PDB file of C-alpha atoms in Angstrom:
ATOM      1  CA  UNK A   1     -14.692  -4.805 -33.095  1.00  0.00           C
ATOM      2  CA  UNK A   2     -12.107  -3.607 -35.591  1.00  0.00           C
ATOM      3  CA  UNK A   3      -9.022  -5.824 -35.864  1.00  0.00           C
ATOM      4  CA  UNK A   4      -6.692  -2.977 -34.828  1.00  0.00           C
ATOM      5  CA  UNK A   5      -8.669  -2.438 -31.609  1.00  0.00           C
ATOM      6  CA  UNK A   6      -8.358  -6.136 -30.691  1.00  0.00           C
ATOM      7  CA  UNK A   7      -4.576  -5.814 -30.970  1.00  0.00           C
ATOM      8  CA  UNK A   8      -4.071  -2.407 -29.386  1.00  0.00           C
ATOM      9  CA  UNK A   9      -6.452  -2.712 -26.425  1.00  0.00           C
ATOM     10  CA  UNK A  10      -4.608  -5.602 -24.717  1.00  0.00           C
ATOM     11  CA  UNK A  11      -1.309  -3.744 -25.129  1.00  0.00           C
ATOM     12  CA  UNK A  12      -2.780  -0.581 -23.600  1.00  0.00           C
ATOM     13  CA  UNK A  13      -4.341  -2.595 -20.759  1.00  0.00           C
ATOM     14  CA  UNK A  14      -1.004  -4.302 -20.038  1.00  0.00           C
ATOM     15  CA  UNK A  15       0.769  -0.933 -19.979  1.00  0.00           C
ATOM     16  CA  UNK A  16      -1.776   0.464 -17.537  1.00  0.00           C
ATOM     17  CA  UNK A  17      -1.428  -2.573 -15.277  1.00  0.00           C
ATOM     18  CA  UNK A  18       2.370  -2.376 -15.243  1.00  0.00           C
ATOM     19  CA  UNK A  19       2.156   1.314 -14.381  1.00  0.00           C
ATOM     20  CA  UNK A  20      -0.089   0.418 -11.455  1.00  0.00           C
ATOM     21  CA  UNK A  21       2.698  -1.811 -10.116  1.00  0.00           C
ATOM     22  CA  UNK A  22       4.887   1.286  -9.854  1.00  0.00           C
ATOM     23  CA  UNK A  23       2.646   3.830  -8.195  1.00  0.00           C
ATOM     24  CA  UNK A  24       3.571   7.443  -7.490  1.00  0.00           C
ATOM     25  CA  UNK A  25       4.444   7.684  -3.796  1.00  0.00           C
ATOM     26  CA  UNK A  26       7.431   6.167  -2.013  1.00  0.00           C
ATOM     27  CA  UNK A  27       5.110   3.916   0.042  1.00  0.00           C
ATOM     28  CA  UNK A  28       3.220   2.776  -3.055  1.00  0.00           C
ATOM     29  CA  UNK A  29       6.485   2.022  -4.846  1.00  0.00           C
ATOM     30  CA  UNK A  30       7.692   0.098  -1.786  1.00  0.00           C
ATOM     31  CA  UNK A  31       4.482  -1.956  -1.742  1.00  0.00           C
ATOM     32  CA  UNK A  32       4.876  -2.752  -5.440  1.00  0.00           C
ATOM     33  CA  UNK A  33       8.502  -3.821  -4.968  1.00  0.00           C
ATOM     34  CA  UNK A  34       7.607  -5.966  -1.953  1.00  0.00           C
ATOM     35  CA  UNK A  35       4.899  -7.660  -4.021  1.00  0.00           C
ATOM     36  CA  UNK A  36       7.377  -8.285  -6.836  1.00  0.00           C
ATOM     37  CA  UNK A  37       9.916  -9.647  -4.332  1.00  0.00           C
ATOM     38  CA  UNK A  38       7.316 -11.853  -2.699  1.00  0.00           C
ATOM     39  CA  UNK A  39       8.373 -10.832   0.803  1.00  0.00           C
ATOM     40  CA  UNK A  40       8.272  -7.976   3.280  1.00  0.00           C
ATOM     41  CA  UNK A  41      11.134  -5.481   2.962  1.00  0.00           C
ATOM     42  CA  UNK A  42      13.857  -5.418   5.595  1.00  0.00           C
ATOM     43  CA  UNK A  43      15.101  -1.870   6.334  1.00  0.00           C
ATOM     44  CA  UNK A  44      18.162  -3.140   8.259  1.00  0.00           C
ATOM     45  CA  UNK A  45      19.212  -5.192   5.237  1.00  0.00           C
ATOM     46  CA  UNK A  46      18.584  -2.126   3.081  1.00  0.00           C
ATOM     47  CA  UNK A  47      20.963  -0.027   5.184  1.00  0.00           C
ATOM     48  CA  UNK A  48      23.610  -2.737   5.098  1.00  0.00           C
ATOM     49  CA  UNK A  49      23.212  -3.155   1.331  1.00  0.00           C
ATOM     50  CA  UNK A  50      23.377   0.635   0.792  1.00  0.00           C
ATOM     51  CA  UNK A  51      26.657   1.003   2.703  1.00  0.00           C
ATOM     52  CA  UNK A  52      28.425  -2.150   1.470  1.00  0.00           C
ATOM     53  CA  UNK A  53      30.706  -2.547  -1.496  1.00  0.00           C
ATOM     54  CA  UNK A  54      29.593  -5.459  -3.607  1.00  0.00           C
ATOM     55  CA  UNK A  55      32.866  -6.404  -5.246  1.00  0.00           C
ATOM     56  CA  UNK A  56      33.096  -3.093  -7.063  1.00  0.00           C
ATOM     57  CA  UNK A  57      34.801   0.196  -6.279  1.00  0.00           C
ATOM     58  CA  UNK A  58      31.663   2.014  -5.125  1.00  0.00           C
ATOM     59  CA  UNK A  59      28.789   1.520  -2.725  1.00  0.00           C
ATOM     60  CA  UNK A  60      25.546   3.508  -2.817  1.00  0.00           C
ATOM     61  CA  UNK A  61      27.025   5.568   0.030  1.00  0.00           C
ATOM     62  CA  UNK A  62      29.979   6.563  -2.147  1.00  0.00           C
ATOM     63  CA  UNK A  63      27.780   9.208  -3.748  1.00  0.00           C
ATOM     64  CA  UNK A  64      24.772   9.493  -1.419  1.00  0.00           C
ATOM     65  CA  UNK A  65      26.666   9.359   1.939  1.00  0.00           C
ATOM     66  CA  UNK A  66      26.236   6.686   4.606  1.00  0.00           C
ATOM     67  CA  UNK A  67      23.248   8.634   5.907  1.00  0.00           C
ATOM     68  CA  UNK A  68      21.509   9.938   2.740  1.00  0.00           C
ATOM     69  CA  UNK A  69      19.551  12.699   4.470  1.00  0.00           C
ATOM     70  CA  UNK A  70      21.683  15.505   3.069  1.00  0.00           C
ATOM     71  CA  UNK A  71      23.278  16.364  -0.213  1.00  0.00           C
ATOM     72  CA  UNK A  72      25.897  14.076  -1.687  1.00  0.00           C
ATOM     73  CA  UNK A  73      28.122  14.246  -4.738  1.00  0.00           C
ATOM     74  CA  UNK A  74      28.980  11.875  -7.516  1.00  0.00           C
ATOM     75  CA  UNK A  75      32.160   9.989  -6.653  1.00  0.00           C
ATOM     76  CA  UNK A  76      33.848  10.542 -10.013  1.00  0.00           C
ATOM     77  CA  UNK A  77      32.283  13.688 -11.500  1.00  0.00           C
ATOM     78  CA  UNK A  78      31.710  15.632  -8.275  1.00  0.00           C
ATOM     79  CA  UNK A  79      28.223  16.575  -9.479  1.00  0.00           C
ATOM     80  CA  UNK A  80      25.907  17.545  -6.610  1.00  0.00           C
ATOM     81  CA  UNK A  81      23.210  15.034  -5.678  1.00  0.00           C
ATOM     82  CA  UNK A  82      20.234  16.085  -3.551  1.00  0.00           C
ATOM     83  CA  UNK A  83      19.178  14.093  -0.484  1.00  0.00           C
ATOM     84  CA  UNK A  84      17.963  10.602  -1.302  1.00  0.00           C
ATOM     85  CA  UNK A  85      15.711   9.956   1.708  1.00  0.00           C
ATOM     86  CA  UNK A  86      12.130  10.995   0.847  1.00  0.00           C
ATOM     87  CA  UNK A  87      11.569  12.825   4.173  1.00  0.00           C
ATOM     88  CA  UNK A  88      14.482  15.120   3.290  1.00  0.00           C
ATOM     89  CA  UNK A  89      13.661  15.463  -0.410  1.00  0.00           C
ATOM     90  CA  UNK A  90       9.912  15.146  -1.165  1.00  0.00           C
ATOM     91  CA  UNK A  91      10.588  14.707  -4.889  1.00  0.00           C
ATOM     92  CA  UNK A  92      12.356  11.381  -4.347  1.00  0.00           C
ATOM     93  CA  UNK A  93      10.487   8.239  -5.371  1.00  0.00           C
ATOM     94  CA  UNK A  94       7.447  10.094  -6.724  1.00  0.00           C
ATOM     95  CA  UNK A  95       8.017   9.290 -10.405  1.00  0.00           C
ATOM     96  CA  UNK A  96       8.029   5.531 -10.964  1.00  0.00           C
ATOM     97  CA  UNK A  97       9.865   5.708 -14.289  1.00  0.00           C
ATOM     98  CA  UNK A  98      12.551   7.931 -12.795  1.00  0.00           C
ATOM     99  CA  UNK A  99      12.921   5.655  -9.772  1.00  0.00           C
ATOM    100  CA  UNK A 100      13.391   2.617 -11.971  1.00  0.00           C
ATOM    101  CA  UNK A 101      15.842   4.462 -14.243  1.00  0.00           C
ATOM    102  CA  UNK A 102      18.068   5.465 -11.333  1.00  0.00           C
ATOM    103  CA  UNK A 103      17.861   2.074  -9.636  1.00  0.00           C
ATOM    104  CA  UNK A 104      18.925   0.439 -12.903  1.00  0.00           C
ATOM    105  CA  UNK A 105      21.768   2.893 -13.501  1.00  0.00           C
ATOM    106  CA  UNK A 106      23.094   2.989  -9.932  1.00  0.00           C
ATOM    107  CA  UNK A 107      22.775  -0.750  -9.334  1.00  0.00           C
ATOM    108  CA  UNK A 108      24.810  -1.346 -12.449  1.00  0.00           C
ATOM    109  CA  UNK A 109      27.530   1.011 -11.127  1.00  0.00           C
ATOM    110  CA  UNK A 110      27.587  -0.637  -7.698  1.00  0.00           C
ATOM    111  CA  UNK A 111      26.833  -4.287  -8.557  1.00  0.00           C
ATOM    112  CA  UNK A 112      27.550  -4.635 -12.287  1.00  0.00           C
ATOM    113  CA  UNK A 113      23.953  -5.888 -12.600  1.00  0.00           C
ATOM    114  CA  UNK A 114      20.414  -4.748 -11.925  1.00  0.00           C
ATOM    115  CA  UNK A 115      19.200  -4.889  -8.348  1.00  0.00           C
ATOM    116  CA  UNK A 116      16.555  -7.454  -7.514  1.00  0.00           C
ATOM    117  CA  UNK A 117      13.101  -6.326  -6.424  1.00  0.00           C
ATOM    118  CA  UNK A 118      13.981  -7.487  -2.882  1.00  0.00           C
ATOM    119  CA  UNK A 119      17.175  -5.393  -2.825  1.00  0.00           C
ATOM    120  CA  UNK A 120      15.301  -2.329  -4.078  1.00  0.00           C
ATOM    121  CA  UNK A 121      12.524  -2.878  -1.530  1.00  0.00           C
ATOM    122  CA  UNK A 122      15.006  -3.227   1.336  1.00  0.00           C
ATOM    123  CA  UNK A 123      16.859  -0.042   0.381  1.00  0.00           C
ATOM    124  CA  UNK A 124      13.653   1.920  -0.181  1.00  0.00           C
ATOM    125  CA  UNK A 125      12.238   0.698   3.148  1.00  0.00           C
ATOM    126  CA  UNK A 126      15.368   1.966   4.904  1.00  0.00           C
ATOM    127  CA  UNK A 127      15.262   5.295   3.061  1.00  0.00           C
ATOM    128  CA  UNK A 128      11.591   5.760   4.000  1.00  0.00           C
ATOM    129  CA  UNK A 129      12.415   4.995   7.633  1.00  0.00           C
ATOM    130  CA  UNK A 130      14.796   7.975   7.844  1.00  0.00           C
ATOM    131  CA  UNK A 131      12.815  10.817   9.385  1.00  0.00           C
ATOM    132  CA  UNK A 132      13.474  14.428  10.314  1.00  0.00           C
TER     133      UNK A 132
END
């Protein structure tokens, strides 16, 4: 095997495996987060986390509303935000990279740090539980 192939193949394999951890449906993403957290998600904790302020000015609900089944708006810019709950917005939590990007960005705004896998799993479990 060519030396380049011995170096590139493990990198490609690792990338494919990490992508598998973040699959493309809300339920698949929840399962991946629960596995990373090492525990089952708790939707009640997710709702509490979503609506609480964590020592900062904002909570998740500041922009997404306490019940994120309808449109919200950014607390400082006023920019419209579509429903966060997947049953009310089928595009939510279908792109793993996008999900991770927004978790990272929003957790930093609310917590001044990244959310843990358990926190993400709890919130996502609650969001998935919201039905029409």
